[in-house]
Amino acid sequence: MACENNLAVQQIIDLYSQISNLESLKPSKNVDTLFGQLVSTCLPTDTDIDVTKIHDEKVKDMRSHLIKLCGEAEGYLEQHFSTIIGSFEDNPLNHLHIFPYYNNYLKLSKLEFDLLTQHINHVPTKIAFIGSGPMPLTSIVLAKFHLPNTTIHNFDIDSQANTLASNLVSRDPDLSERMIFHTTDVLNAKEGLDQYDVVFLAALVGMDKESKVKAIEHLEKHMAPGAVLMLRSAHGLRAFLYPIVDSCDLKGFEVLTIYHPSDDVVNSVVIARKLGGTSSEARSSEMERCVVMPCNCSKIHAIMNSRGMKKNMIEEFSAIE
């Protein structure tokens, strides 16, 4: 069956029609209901949908526009709840559970941390998060629960977003010291990117293929050899919500793992290492040709299976020796 004729895809097209006709994407009962239905429709992973094989130009254009609408709505949602949570007189971090997707961020951040630890041999002292937004939950969760001694530098192009975000941690004696905010476009961030052991690139940075690849290319130029790049992608129907990051988009990096959750964590996780270190120089030719390297999944499968994640799809890449 063609992807365009799939029942779920038809439901997504119908929801897109309703969402694109909304007067505003700011949080409201109607907006919340429609996007809730959209996410529920896109969550199932027991399909063989591959959006890269869609041939109908109208559906391809619809998907591109829908991703941008989702990004805009997500921005409004984070802004709305960051303002509410930041208004509490005590420590705003005590009220993060008010955010509707807080539990999803707890799961996603734990997943990313667990995957990251399989590819680093020391606890990172400095991390950069590009596109942290007004509700920097990944940075907060990592700092609070997984990296208690790490300083996290958050970059966002929007000064208002950074003001809201910094207010969330301003009354926390620990995170107010370890969460630093920079207002800048990622493409203008050059000096200093080589000081980070790990760089996260948010899903909403680069809402189309061209801009996503441009951001990745910029990071490749300025990250330190051997540093790890963490990205968020999407798989199957979930690719109607977020852009896909392919291994061939990561020229200059060694792709280590691509992990596709099958639960209510929407984003896939991509982990790559900047080439140029002693262990990765010989691998650049493979990446330049966008070759999918042999799978060496036994270790990561054992780790994830022990945590009850057997149904998730994991691709771990190793170099051709």
PDB file of C-alpha atoms in Angstrom:
ATOM      1  CA  MET A   1       0.000   0.000   0.000  1.00  0.00           C
ATOM      2  CA  ALA A   2       1.333   3.418  -0.929  1.00  0.00           C
ATOM      3  CA  CYS A   3       2.251   5.637   1.989  1.00  0.00           C
ATOM      4  CA  GLU A   4      -0.139   8.308   0.746  1.00  0.00           C
ATOM      5  CA  ASN A   5      -3.072   5.867   0.978  1.00  0.00           C
ATOM      6  CA  ASN A   6      -2.284   4.699   4.510  1.00  0.00           C
ATOM      7  CA  LEU A   7      -5.190   5.324   6.921  1.00  0.00           C
ATOM      8  CA  ALA A   8      -2.962   7.012   9.511  1.00  0.00           C
ATOM      9  CA  VAL A   9      -1.486   9.292   6.857  1.00  0.00           C
ATOM     10  CA  GLN A  10      -4.987  10.244   5.750  1.00  0.00           C
ATOM     11  CA  GLN A  11      -5.847  11.061   9.369  1.00  0.00           C
ATOM     12  CA  ILE A  12      -2.705  13.197   9.619  1.00  0.00           C
ATOM     13  CA  ILE A  13      -3.689  15.051   6.437  1.00  0.00           C
ATOM     14  CA  ASP A  14      -7.128  15.724   7.917  1.00  0.00           C
ATOM     15  CA  LEU A  15      -5.647  16.999  11.189  1.00  0.00           C
ATOM     16  CA  TYR A  16      -3.200  19.153   9.238  1.00  0.00           C
ATOM     17  CA  SER A  17      -6.137  20.747   7.419  1.00  0.00           C
ATOM     18  CA  GLN A  18      -7.740  21.665  10.737  1.00  0.00           C
ATOM     19  CA  ILE A  19      -4.510  22.845  12.372  1.00  0.00           C
ATOM     20  CA  SER A  20      -3.448  24.975   9.420  1.00  0.00           C
ATOM     21  CA  ASN A  21      -6.770  26.823   9.589  1.00  0.00           C
ATOM     22  CA  LEU A  22      -6.438  27.753  13.248  1.00  0.00           C
ATOM     23  CA  GLU A  23      -6.301  31.483  13.943  1.00  0.00           C
ATOM     24  CA  SER A  24      -3.599  30.945  16.561  1.00  0.00           C
ATOM     25  CA  LEU A  25      -1.325  28.117  17.663  1.00  0.00           C
ATOM     26  CA  LYS A  26      -1.083  29.404  21.224  1.00  0.00           C
ATOM     27  CA  PRO A  27      -2.326  27.008  23.928  1.00  0.00           C
ATOM     28  CA  SER A  28      -6.107  26.695  24.010  1.00  0.00           C
ATOM     29  CA  LYS A  29      -8.590  23.855  24.323  1.00  0.00           C
ATOM     30  CA  ASN A  30      -8.947  23.473  20.567  1.00  0.00           C
ATOM     31  CA  VAL A  31      -5.211  23.724  19.874  1.00  0.00           C
ATOM     32  CA  ASP A  32      -4.362  21.267  22.640  1.00  0.00           C
ATOM     33  CA  THR A  33      -6.991  18.784  21.426  1.00  0.00           C
ATOM     34  CA  LEU A  34      -5.875  18.854  17.792  1.00  0.00           C
ATOM     35  CA  PHE A  35      -2.172  18.494  18.562  1.00  0.00           C
ATOM     36  CA  GLY A  36      -2.955  15.775  21.097  1.00  0.00           C
ATOM     37  CA  GLN A  37      -4.817  13.865  18.388  1.00  0.00           C
ATOM     38  CA  LEU A  38      -1.948  14.445  15.974  1.00  0.00           C
ATOM     39  CA  VAL A  39       0.651  13.067  18.375  1.00  0.00           C
ATOM     40  CA  SER A  40      -1.527  10.048  19.177  1.00  0.00           C
ATOM     41  CA  THR A  41      -1.938   9.345  15.465  1.00  0.00           C
ATOM     42  CA  CYS A  42       1.811   9.546  14.866  1.00  0.00           C
ATOM     43  CA  LEU A  43       2.936   7.481  17.866  1.00  0.00           C
ATOM     44  CA  PRO A  44       2.321   3.914  16.568  1.00  0.00           C
ATOM     45  CA  THR A  45       5.528   2.245  15.429  1.00  0.00           C
ATOM     46  CA  ASP A  46       4.013  -0.949  14.033  1.00  0.00           C
ATOM     47  CA  THR A  47       3.849   0.467  10.525  1.00  0.00           C
ATOM     48  CA  ASP A  48       6.178   0.342   7.544  1.00  0.00           C
ATOM     49  CA  ILE A  49       5.699   4.031   6.750  1.00  0.00           C
ATOM     50  CA  ASP A  50       8.820   5.703   5.349  1.00  0.00           C
ATOM     51  CA  VAL A  51       8.195   9.381   4.671  1.00  0.00           C
ATOM     52  CA  THR A  52      11.329   9.605   2.537  1.00  0.00           C
ATOM     53  CA  LYS A  53       9.552   7.420  -0.024  1.00  0.00           C
ATOM     54  CA  ILE A  54       6.492   9.640  -0.371  1.00  0.00           C
ATOM     55  CA  HIS A  55       6.102  10.637  -4.025  1.00  0.00           C
ATOM     56  CA  ASP A  56       3.025  12.825  -3.797  1.00  0.00           C
ATOM     57  CA  GLU A  57       4.334  16.402  -3.822  1.00  0.00           C
ATOM     58  CA  LYS A  58       1.254  17.676  -1.992  1.00  0.00           C
ATOM     59  CA  VAL A  59       1.822  15.239   0.871  1.00  0.00           C
ATOM     60  CA  LYS A  60       5.527  16.111   0.972  1.00  0.00           C
ATOM     61  CA  ASP A  61       4.696  19.813   1.133  1.00  0.00           C
ATOM     62  CA  MET A  62       2.055  19.129   3.780  1.00  0.00           C
ATOM     63  CA  ARG A  63       4.601  17.291   5.939  1.00  0.00           C
ATOM     64  CA  SER A  64       7.133  20.118   5.665  1.00  0.00           C
ATOM     65  CA  HIS A  65       4.543  22.696   6.671  1.00  0.00           C
ATOM     66  CA  LEU A  66       3.152  20.512   9.442  1.00  0.00           C
ATOM     67  CA  ILE A  67       6.596  20.153  11.019  1.00  0.00           C
ATOM     68  CA  LYS A  68       6.923  23.935  11.081  1.00  0.00           C
ATOM     69  CA  LEU A  69       3.452  24.306  12.603  1.00  0.00           C
ATOM     70  CA  CYS A  70       4.360  21.751  15.270  1.00  0.00           C
ATOM     71  CA  GLY A  71       7.535  23.655  16.040  1.00  0.00           C
ATOM     72  CA  GLU A  72       5.662  26.934  16.321  1.00  0.00           C
ATOM     73  CA  ALA A  73       3.014  25.424  18.577  1.00  0.00           C
ATOM     74  CA  GLU A  74       5.656  23.767  20.746  1.00  0.00           C
ATOM     75  CA  GLY A  75       7.388  27.118  21.135  1.00  0.00           C
ATOM     76  CA  TYR A  76       4.161  28.776  22.283  1.00  0.00           C
ATOM     77  CA  LEU A  77       3.461  25.895  24.683  1.00  0.00           C
ATOM     78  CA  GLU A  78       6.892  26.147  26.287  1.00  0.00           C
ATOM     79  CA  GLN A  79       6.651  29.924  26.519  1.00  0.00           C
ATOM     80  CA  HIS A  80       3.228  29.666  28.163  1.00  0.00           C
ATOM     81  CA  PHE A  81       4.246  27.165  30.819  1.00  0.00           C
ATOM     82  CA  SER A  82       7.652  28.696  31.442  1.00  0.00           C
ATOM     83  CA  THR A  83       5.882  31.960  32.290  1.00  0.00           C
ATOM     84  CA  ILE A  84       3.492  30.183  34.665  1.00  0.00           C
ATOM     85  CA  ILE A  85       6.129  28.066  36.387  1.00  0.00           C
ATOM     86  CA  GLY A  86       8.553  30.965  36.634  1.00  0.00           C
ATOM     87  CA  SER A  87       5.948  33.033  38.484  1.00  0.00           C
ATOM     88  CA  PHE A  88       6.019  30.820  41.592  1.00  0.00           C
ATOM     89  CA  GLU A  89       7.639  32.604  44.523  1.00  0.00           C
ATOM     90  CA  ASP A  90       9.542  29.543  45.700  1.00  0.00           C
ATOM     91  CA  ASN A  91      11.915  27.539  43.512  1.00  0.00           C
ATOM     92  CA  PRO A  92      10.161  27.195  40.112  1.00  0.00           C
ATOM     93  CA  LEU A  93      11.908  23.857  39.556  1.00  0.00           C
ATOM     94  CA  ASN A  94       9.609  22.380  42.207  1.00  0.00           C
ATOM     95  CA  HIS A  95       6.697  22.889  39.813  1.00  0.00           C
ATOM     96  CA  LEU A  96       8.033  21.471  36.539  1.00  0.00           C
ATOM     97  CA  HIS A  97       5.461  18.672  36.689  1.00  0.00           C
ATOM     98  CA  ILE A  98       2.862  21.240  35.618  1.00  0.00           C
ATOM     99  CA  PHE A  99       4.282  21.110  32.097  1.00  0.00           C
ATOM    100  CA  PRO A 100       2.161  18.539  30.214  1.00  0.00           C
ATOM    101  CA  TYR A 101       5.117  16.703  28.661  1.00  0.00           C
ATOM    102  CA  TYR A 102       7.424  16.749  31.675  1.00  0.00           C
ATOM    103  CA  ASN A 103       7.361  12.961  32.078  1.00  0.00           C
ATOM    104  CA  ASN A 104       8.306  12.552  28.423  1.00  0.00           C
ATOM    105  CA  TYR A 105      11.346  14.756  28.968  1.00  0.00           C
ATOM    106  CA  LEU A 106      12.308  12.701  32.013  1.00  0.00           C
ATOM    107  CA  LYS A 107      12.224   9.562  29.855  1.00  0.00           C
ATOM    108  CA  LEU A 108      13.977  11.128  26.865  1.00  0.00           C
ATOM    109  CA  SER A 109      16.755  12.699  28.954  1.00  0.00           C
ATOM    110  CA  LYS A 110      17.343   9.415  30.803  1.00  0.00           C
ATOM    111  CA  LEU A 111      17.471   7.585  27.483  1.00  0.00           C
ATOM    112  CA  GLU A 112      19.928  10.104  26.029  1.00  0.00           C
ATOM    113  CA  PHE A 113      22.111   9.958  29.132  1.00  0.00           C
ATOM    114  CA  ASP A 114      22.170   6.148  29.112  1.00  0.00           C
ATOM    115  CA  LEU A 115      23.097   6.062  25.424  1.00  0.00           C
ATOM    116  CA  LEU A 116      25.692   8.796  25.848  1.00  0.00           C
ATOM    117  CA  THR A 117      27.482   6.956  28.650  1.00  0.00           C
ATOM    118  CA  GLN A 118      28.152   4.073  26.268  1.00  0.00           C
ATOM    119  CA  HIS A 119      30.290   6.326  24.095  1.00  0.00           C
ATOM    120  CA  ILE A 120      32.253   8.474  26.547  1.00  0.00           C
ATOM    121  CA  ASN A 121      34.924   7.415  29.004  1.00  0.00           C
ATOM    122  CA  HIS A 122      34.587  10.340  31.410  1.00  0.00           C
ATOM    123  CA  VAL A 123      31.872  12.544  32.834  1.00  0.00           C
ATOM    124  CA  PRO A 124      31.659  15.698  30.672  1.00  0.00           C
ATOM    125  CA  THR A 125      32.560  18.886  32.513  1.00  0.00           C
ATOM    126  CA  LYS A 126      30.907  21.204  29.987  1.00  0.00           C
ATOM    127  CA  ILE A 127      27.949  20.562  27.700  1.00  0.00           C
ATOM    128  CA  ALA A 128      26.379  22.847  25.096  1.00  0.00           C
ATOM    129  CA  PHE A 129      22.686  22.684  24.266  1.00  0.00           C
ATOM    130  CA  ILE A 130      21.843  24.455  21.005  1.00  0.00           C
ATOM    131  CA  GLY A 131      18.233  25.623  20.801  1.00  0.00           C
ATOM    132  CA  SER A 132      17.366  25.352  24.494  1.00  0.00           C
ATOM    133  CA  GLY A 133      14.191  27.492  24.275  1.00  0.00           C
ATOM    134  CA  PRO A 134      12.106  29.025  27.067  1.00  0.00           C
ATOM    135  CA  MET A 135      11.674  25.656  28.825  1.00  0.00           C
ATOM    136  CA  PRO A 136      15.131  23.989  28.775  1.00  0.00           C
ATOM    137  CA  LEU A 137      13.904  20.745  30.294  1.00  0.00           C
ATOM    138  CA  THR A 138      16.612  18.514  28.860  1.00  0.00           C
ATOM    139  CA  SER A 139      19.338  20.692  30.355  1.00  0.00           C
ATOM    140  CA  ILE A 140      17.505  20.909  33.675  1.00  0.00           C
ATOM    141  CA  VAL A 141      16.827  17.173  33.914  1.00  0.00           C
ATOM    142  CA  LEU A 142      20.395  16.267  32.942  1.00  0.00           C
ATOM    143  CA  ALA A 143      21.849  18.734  35.447  1.00  0.00           C
ATOM    144  CA  LYS A 144      19.522  17.734  38.301  1.00  0.00           C
ATOM    145  CA  PHE A 145      19.432  13.959  37.943  1.00  0.00           C
ATOM    146  CA  HIS A 146      22.304  12.735  35.792  1.00  0.00           C
ATOM    147  CA  LEU A 147      25.180  15.232  35.637  1.00  0.00           C
ATOM    148  CA  PRO A 148      25.395  16.882  39.068  1.00  0.00           C
ATOM    149  CA  ASN A 149      28.843  18.367  38.472  1.00  0.00           C
ATOM    150  CA  THR A 150      28.522  19.417  34.837  1.00  0.00           C
ATOM    151  CA  THR A 151      28.079  22.983  33.606  1.00  0.00           C
ATOM    152  CA  ILE A 152      25.525  23.294  30.801  1.00  0.00           C
ATOM    153  CA  HIS A 153      25.698  26.203  28.365  1.00  0.00           C
ATOM    154  CA  ASN A 154      22.348  26.870  26.690  1.00  0.00           C
ATOM    155  CA  PHE A 155      22.212  28.667  23.352  1.00  0.00           C
ATOM    156  CA  ASP A 156      19.080  30.189  21.854  1.00  0.00           C
ATOM    157  CA  ILE A 157      18.479  32.825  19.204  1.00  0.00           C
ATOM    158  CA  ASP A 158      15.544  34.313  21.159  1.00  0.00           C
ATOM    159  CA  SER A 159      16.455  36.639  24.030  1.00  0.00           C
ATOM    160  CA  GLN A 160      12.944  36.372  25.501  1.00  0.00           C
ATOM    161  CA  ALA A 161      13.265  32.584  25.580  1.00  0.00           C
ATOM    162  CA  ASN A 162      16.542  32.882  27.464  1.00  0.00           C
ATOM    163  CA  THR A 163      15.031  35.346  29.924  1.00  0.00           C
ATOM    164  CA  LEU A 164      12.208  32.931  30.720  1.00  0.00           C
ATOM    165  CA  ALA A 165      14.577  29.977  30.903  1.00  0.00           C
ATOM    166  CA  SER A 166      17.082  31.673  33.202  1.00  0.00           C
ATOM    167  CA  ASN A 167      14.236  32.736  35.481  1.00  0.00           C
ATOM    168  CA  LEU A 168      13.305  29.069  35.976  1.00  0.00           C
ATOM    169  CA  VAL A 169      16.708  28.275  37.514  1.00  0.00           C
ATOM    170  CA  SER A 170      17.442  31.670  39.105  1.00  0.00           C
ATOM    171  CA  ARG A 171      16.176  30.635  42.553  1.00  0.00           C
ATOM    172  CA  ASP A 172      17.834  27.245  42.582  1.00  0.00           C
ATOM    173  CA  PRO A 173      21.165  27.490  44.443  1.00  0.00           C
ATOM    174  CA  ASP A 174      22.754  24.713  42.375  1.00  0.00           C
ATOM    175  CA  LEU A 175      21.436  25.120  38.823  1.00  0.00           C
ATOM    176  CA  SER A 176      21.657  28.904  38.918  1.00  0.00           C
ATOM    177  CA  GLU A 177      25.431  28.378  39.032  1.00  0.00           C
ATOM    178  CA  ARG A 178      25.644  25.556  36.471  1.00  0.00           C
ATOM    179  CA  MET A 179      23.131  26.678  33.827  1.00  0.00           C
ATOM    180  CA  ILE A 180      24.501  29.442  31.598  1.00  0.00           C
ATOM    181  CA  PHE A 181      22.523  31.116  28.824  1.00  0.00           C
ATOM    182  CA  HIS A 182      23.781  32.641  25.572  1.00  0.00           C
ATOM    183  CA  THR A 183      21.608  34.574  23.125  1.00  0.00           C
ATOM    184  CA  THR A 184      22.957  33.906  19.650  1.00  0.00           C
ATOM    185  CA  ASP A 185      22.217  32.173  16.366  1.00  0.00           C
ATOM    186  CA  VAL A 186      23.964  28.805  16.233  1.00  0.00           C
ATOM    187  CA  LEU A 187      25.535  29.841  12.935  1.00  0.00           C
ATOM    188  CA  ASN A 188      27.180  32.774  14.724  1.00  0.00           C
ATOM    189  CA  ALA A 189      28.489  30.613  17.556  1.00  0.00           C
ATOM    190  CA  LYS A 190      32.069  29.829  16.597  1.00  0.00           C
ATOM    191  CA  GLU A 191      34.617  30.512  19.283  1.00  0.00           C
ATOM    192  CA  GLY A 192      34.217  28.259  22.281  1.00  0.00           C
ATOM    193  CA  LEU A 193      32.342  25.388  20.637  1.00  0.00           C
ATOM    194  CA  ASP A 194      35.543  23.386  20.774  1.00  0.00           C
ATOM    195  CA  GLN A 195      35.487  23.593  24.576  1.00  0.00           C
ATOM    196  CA  TYR A 196      32.500  21.277  24.968  1.00  0.00           C
ATOM    197  CA  ASP A 197      32.775  17.520  25.465  1.00  0.00           C
ATOM    198  CA  VAL A 198      29.191  17.065  24.271  1.00  0.00           C
ATOM    199  CA  VAL A 199      26.939  19.239  22.105  1.00  0.00           C
ATOM    200  CA  PHE A 200      23.172  18.721  21.928  1.00  0.00           C
ATOM    201  CA  LEU A 201      21.296  20.003  18.870  1.00  0.00           C
ATOM    202  CA  ALA A 202      17.597  20.473  19.615  1.00  0.00           C
ATOM    203  CA  ALA A 203      14.972  19.003  17.312  1.00  0.00           C
ATOM    204  CA  LEU A 204      13.568  22.469  16.589  1.00  0.00           C
ATOM    205  CA  VAL A 205      16.890  23.837  15.323  1.00  0.00           C
ATOM    206  CA  GLY A 206      16.598  23.495  11.572  1.00  0.00           C
ATOM    207  CA  MET A 207      12.990  22.677  10.785  1.00  0.00           C
ATOM    208  CA  ASP A 208      13.782  21.626   7.225  1.00  0.00           C
ATOM    209  CA  LYS A 209      16.530  19.456   5.768  1.00  0.00           C
ATOM    210  CA  GLU A 210      18.577  22.327   4.356  1.00  0.00           C
ATOM    211  CA  SER A 211      18.726  24.350   7.562  1.00  0.00           C
ATOM    212  CA  LYS A 212      19.321  21.252   9.703  1.00  0.00           C
ATOM    213  CA  VAL A 213      22.279  20.200   7.554  1.00  0.00           C
ATOM    214  CA  LYS A 214      23.598  23.769   7.608  1.00  0.00           C
ATOM    215  CA  ALA A 215      23.588  23.747  11.414  1.00  0.00           C
ATOM    216  CA  ILE A 216      25.319  20.350  11.501  1.00  0.00           C
ATOM    217  CA  GLU A 217      27.976  21.508   9.038  1.00  0.00           C
ATOM    218  CA  HIS A 218      28.642  24.576  11.195  1.00  0.00           C
ATOM    219  CA  LEU A 219      29.066  22.439  14.312  1.00  0.00           C
ATOM    220  CA  GLU A 220      31.382  20.090  12.430  1.00  0.00           C
ATOM    221  CA  LYS A 221      33.649  23.032  11.616  1.00  0.00           C
ATOM    222  CA  HIS A 222      33.889  24.307  15.170  1.00  0.00           C
ATOM    223  CA  MET A 223      33.514  21.336  17.536  1.00  0.00           C
ATOM    224  CA  ALA A 224      36.618  19.680  18.925  1.00  0.00           C
ATOM    225  CA  PRO A 225      37.791  16.425  17.334  1.00  0.00           C
ATOM    226  CA  GLY A 226      36.410  13.545  19.331  1.00  0.00           C
ATOM    227  CA  ALA A 227      33.563  15.576  20.846  1.00  0.00           C
ATOM    228  CA  VAL A 228      30.115  13.979  20.813  1.00  0.00           C
ATOM    229  CA  LEU A 229      27.114  15.433  18.984  1.00  0.00           C
ATOM    230  CA  MET A 230      23.660  14.438  20.252  1.00  0.00           C
ATOM    231  CA  LEU A 231      20.751  14.992  17.874  1.00  0.00           C
ATOM    232  CA  ARG A 232      17.041  14.272  17.808  1.00  0.00           C
ATOM    233  CA  SER A 233      15.394  12.753  14.790  1.00  0.00           C
ATOM    234  CA  ALA A 234      12.158  10.944  13.973  1.00  0.00           C
ATOM    235  CA  HIS A 235      11.147   7.601  12.502  1.00  0.00           C
ATOM    236  CA  GLY A 236       8.052   6.267  10.777  1.00  0.00           C
ATOM    237  CA  LEU A 237       4.870   8.269  11.315  1.00  0.00           C
ATOM    238  CA  ARG A 238       6.677  10.403  13.894  1.00  0.00           C
ATOM    239  CA  ALA A 239       8.535  12.015  11.013  1.00  0.00           C
ATOM    240  CA  PHE A 240       5.365  14.014  10.371  1.00  0.00           C
ATOM    241  CA  LEU A 241       6.124  15.821  13.641  1.00  0.00           C
ATOM    242  CA  TYR A 242       9.901  16.341  13.474  1.00  0.00           C
ATOM    243  CA  PRO A 243      12.619  16.414  10.813  1.00  0.00           C
ATOM    244  CA  ILE A 244      14.681  13.306  10.097  1.00  0.00           C
ATOM    245  CA  VAL A 245      18.434  13.340  10.605  1.00  0.00           C
ATOM    246  CA  ASP A 246      20.061  10.775   8.306  1.00  0.00           C
ATOM    247  CA  SER A 247      23.544   9.358   8.779  1.00  0.00           C
ATOM    248  CA  CYS A 248      24.538  10.967   5.490  1.00  0.00           C
ATOM    249  CA  ASP A 249      23.674  14.391   6.937  1.00  0.00           C
ATOM    250  CA  LEU A 250      26.547  13.951   9.383  1.00  0.00           C
ATOM    251  CA  LYS A 251      29.573  14.381   7.158  1.00  0.00           C
ATOM    252  CA  GLY A 252      32.669  14.803   9.287  1.00  0.00           C
ATOM    253  CA  PHE A 253      31.154  12.717  12.074  1.00  0.00           C
ATOM    254  CA  GLU A 254      31.272   9.043  12.960  1.00  0.00           C
ATOM    255  CA  VAL A 255      27.713   7.883  13.569  1.00  0.00           C
ATOM    256  CA  LEU A 256      27.675   5.790  16.737  1.00  0.00           C
ATOM    257  CA  THR A 257      24.026   5.034  17.444  1.00  0.00           C
ATOM    258  CA  ILE A 258      20.581   5.737  16.020  1.00  0.00           C
ATOM    259  CA  TYR A 259      17.885   4.766  18.513  1.00  0.00           C
ATOM    260  CA  HIS A 260      14.163   4.690  17.711  1.00  0.00           C
ATOM    261  CA  PRO A 261      11.897   4.488  20.798  1.00  0.00           C
ATOM    262  CA  SER A 262       8.597   2.643  20.540  1.00  0.00           C
ATOM    263  CA  ASP A 263       6.931   4.152  23.602  1.00  0.00           C
ATOM    264  CA  ASP A 264       5.533   7.655  24.086  1.00  0.00           C
ATOM    265  CA  VAL A 265       8.967   9.240  23.673  1.00  0.00           C
ATOM    266  CA  VAL A 266       8.497  10.706  20.208  1.00  0.00           C
ATOM    267  CA  ASN A 267      12.039  11.607  19.185  1.00  0.00           C
ATOM    268  CA  SER A 268      14.688   9.239  17.937  1.00  0.00           C
ATOM    269  CA  VAL A 269      18.187   9.780  19.307  1.00  0.00           C
ATOM    270  CA  VAL A 270      21.259  10.088  17.082  1.00  0.00           C
ATOM    271  CA  ILE A 271      24.759  10.050  18.563  1.00  0.00           C
ATOM    272  CA  ALA A 272      27.817  10.950  16.507  1.00  0.00           C
ATOM    273  CA  ARG A 273      31.470  11.730  17.212  1.00  0.00           C
ATOM    274  CA  LYS A 274      33.430  14.494  15.488  1.00  0.00           C
ATOM    275  CA  LEU A 275      36.120  12.986  13.301  1.00  0.00           C
ATOM    276  CA  GLY A 276      39.748  13.943  13.709  1.00  0.00           C
ATOM    277  CA  GLY A 277      40.574  12.073  16.887  1.00  0.00           C
ATOM    278  CA  THR A 278      43.066   9.232  16.936  1.00  0.00           C
ATOM    279  CA  SER A 279      40.348   6.598  16.756  1.00  0.00           C
ATOM    280  CA  SER A 280      38.243   8.093  14.014  1.00  0.00           C
ATOM    281  CA  GLU A 281      40.438   9.566  11.292  1.00  0.00           C
ATOM    282  CA  ALA A 282      40.296   6.418   9.208  1.00  0.00           C
ATOM    283  CA  ARG A 283      36.511   6.488   9.209  1.00  0.00           C
ATOM    284  CA  SER A 284      35.907   9.724   7.326  1.00  0.00           C
ATOM    285  CA  SER A 285      35.885   8.106   3.902  1.00  0.00           C
ATOM    286  CA  GLU A 286      33.002   5.871   4.912  1.00  0.00           C
ATOM    287  CA  MET A 287      30.943   8.784   6.149  1.00  0.00           C
ATOM    288  CA  GLU A 288      31.671  10.863   3.059  1.00  0.00           C
ATOM    289  CA  ARG A 289      30.047   8.157   0.954  1.00  0.00           C
ATOM    290  CA  CYS A 290      27.090   7.948   3.354  1.00  0.00           C
ATOM    291  CA  VAL A 291      27.740   4.234   3.815  1.00  0.00           C
ATOM    292  CA  VAL A 292      25.784   2.413   6.519  1.00  0.00           C
ATOM    293  CA  MET A 293      28.540   0.631   8.398  1.00  0.00           C
ATOM    294  CA  PRO A 294      28.314  -2.878   9.851  1.00  0.00           C
ATOM    295  CA  CYS A 295      26.144  -3.153  12.949  1.00  0.00           C
ATOM    296  CA  ASN A 296      27.771  -3.916  16.280  1.00  0.00           C
ATOM    297  CA  CYS A 297      24.716  -3.846  18.481  1.00  0.00           C
ATOM    298  CA  SER A 298      25.330  -6.569  21.041  1.00  0.00           C
ATOM    299  CA  LYS A 299      26.495  -4.329  23.872  1.00  0.00           C
ATOM    300  CA  ILE A 300      23.852  -1.648  23.540  1.00  0.00           C
ATOM    301  CA  HIS A 301      21.109  -4.244  23.005  1.00  0.00           C
ATOM    302  CA  ALA A 302      22.108  -5.997  26.222  1.00  0.00           C
ATOM    303  CA  ILE A 303      21.968  -2.711  28.106  1.00  0.00           C
ATOM    304  CA  MET A 304      18.592  -1.661  26.738  1.00  0.00           C
ATOM    305  CA  ASN A 305      17.049  -5.123  26.960  1.00  0.00           C
ATOM    306  CA  SER A 306      17.946  -5.282  30.643  1.00  0.00           C
ATOM    307  CA  ARG A 307      15.800  -2.193  31.086  1.00  0.00           C
ATOM    308  CA  GLY A 308      12.773  -3.637  29.348  1.00  0.00           C
ATOM    309  CA  MET A 309      13.308  -1.834  26.035  1.00  0.00           C
ATOM    310  CA  LYS A 310      13.356  -4.871  23.752  1.00  0.00           C
ATOM    311  CA  LYS A 311      10.887  -3.449  21.268  1.00  0.00           C
ATOM    312  CA  ASN A 312      12.922  -0.373  20.448  1.00  0.00           C
ATOM    313  CA  MET A 313      14.933  -0.191  17.258  1.00  0.00           C
ATOM    314  CA  ILE A 314      18.647   0.412  17.729  1.00  0.00           C
ATOM    315  CA  GLU A 315      21.239   0.931  15.057  1.00  0.00           C
ATOM    316  CA  GLU A 316      24.806   1.051  16.350  1.00  0.00           C
ATOM    317  CA  PHE A 317      27.555   1.696  13.858  1.00  0.00           C
ATOM    318  CA  SER A 318      31.142   0.522  13.956  1.00  0.00           C
ATOM    319  CA  ALA A 319      33.905   1.268  11.504  1.00  0.00           C
ATOM    320  CA  ILE A 320      35.125  -1.086   8.833  1.00  0.00           C
ATOM    321  CA  GLU A 321      38.532  -2.061  10.052  1.00  0.00           C
TER     322      GLU A 321
END
